[in-house]
Amino acid sequence: MADTSGRRAELEANLQRVNKRIDDAMAACGGRNRPTLIVVTKFFPPQDLLLLHELGVRDVGENRDQEAAVKAREVPDPELRWHFIGQLQTNKARSVVGYAHSVHSVDRSSLVSALEKAMAGRAEHPDSPAGGTTRGRPAVLDCFVQVNLSAEGTGRGGAHPSDALEVAARIHDSDHLRLAGVMAVAPLGGDPREAFSRLAGLSSELVSRYPAASGISAGMSGDLEHAVAAGATHLRVGSDVLGARPPVG
Ligand SMILES: *Cc1c(COP(=O)(O)O)cnc(C)c1O
């Protein structure tokens, strides 16, 4: 076994720093409900997931199915909740529902249909290979509507804000999906406060129709304070816990 004590200490210190930032941000805005910290482990090895679990982390985020599926098999800890946060092709839906507890990046009706179909198949054949690690897992998949907040509608995925409620309705009408709320990534180069306040506005609209859909998944390493101030319920933090990601090759 490689000596992991140095890495463990590093992750522990980083987690403490991030948790302190969340505490400070909550104190600064008078927030009462602590958001769930999702540690984004993309590009980092399964060993880091084991160490994070030892350090009390239960919510982890991944953005590519190929990588996430392998890690979920290698770290089959029933206590870990896997959040899928990346752009998702419909033909990956079956794989993703084999391990994911939530998908934060639902941005179009065709993806809603694919996820619903995959979840329904899983429910019918819990022990088939497609059912994957079904046992002990919830029978519904939490889905956030990802909203594109960039001015031109380009950028990092997500439904146009004017389409978001339609996607939400489709999720709400699905038997095996639960409408959890909204998600966004602050546009590169933009003001995250402005972006997250628009997201909070959309969230209010959503909640007025679907009171249970109160989740707001927002905030990353660089802007988590602004997300907390805007009422985020889920933060997705990668590099400030795990370190700089290796460049994508
Ligand atoms: C990678 C990623 C994150 C985490 O980003 P950091 O800046 O490393 O904290 C959050 N959300 C999404 C959608 C991501 O792809």
mmCIF file of N, CA and C in Angstrom, residues 6 32 91 155 167:
data_model
loop_
_atom_site.group_PDB
_atom_site.id
_atom_site.type_symbol
_atom_site.label_atom_id
_atom_site.label_comp_id
_atom_site.label_asym_id
_atom_site.label_seq_id
_atom_site.Cartn_x
_atom_site.Cartn_y
_atom_site.Cartn_z
ATOM 1 N N GLY A 6 0.171 11.618 3.875
ATOM 2 C CA GLY A 6 0.396 12.999 3.441
ATOM 3 C C GLY A 6 -0.797 13.529 2.673
ATOM 4 N N ARG A 32 -29.184 30.208 7.577
ATOM 5 C CA ARG A 32 -29.408 29.257 8.661
ATOM 6 C C ARG A 32 -29.231 27.810 8.235
ATOM 7 N N ASN A 91 -27.573 8.755 -24.588
ATOM 8 C CA ASN A 91 -27.170 7.336 -24.619
ATOM 9 C C ASN A 91 -26.332 6.924 -23.413
ATOM 10 N N GLY A 155 -21.673 28.725 -23.888
ATOM 11 C CA GLY A 155 -20.994 28.434 -22.633
ATOM 12 C C GLY A 155 -21.201 27.039 -22.145
ATOM 13 N N VAL A 167 -38.740 22.116 -18.955
ATOM 14 C CA VAL A 167 -37.936 20.944 -18.582
ATOM 15 C C VAL A 167 -38.339 20.478 -17.173
#
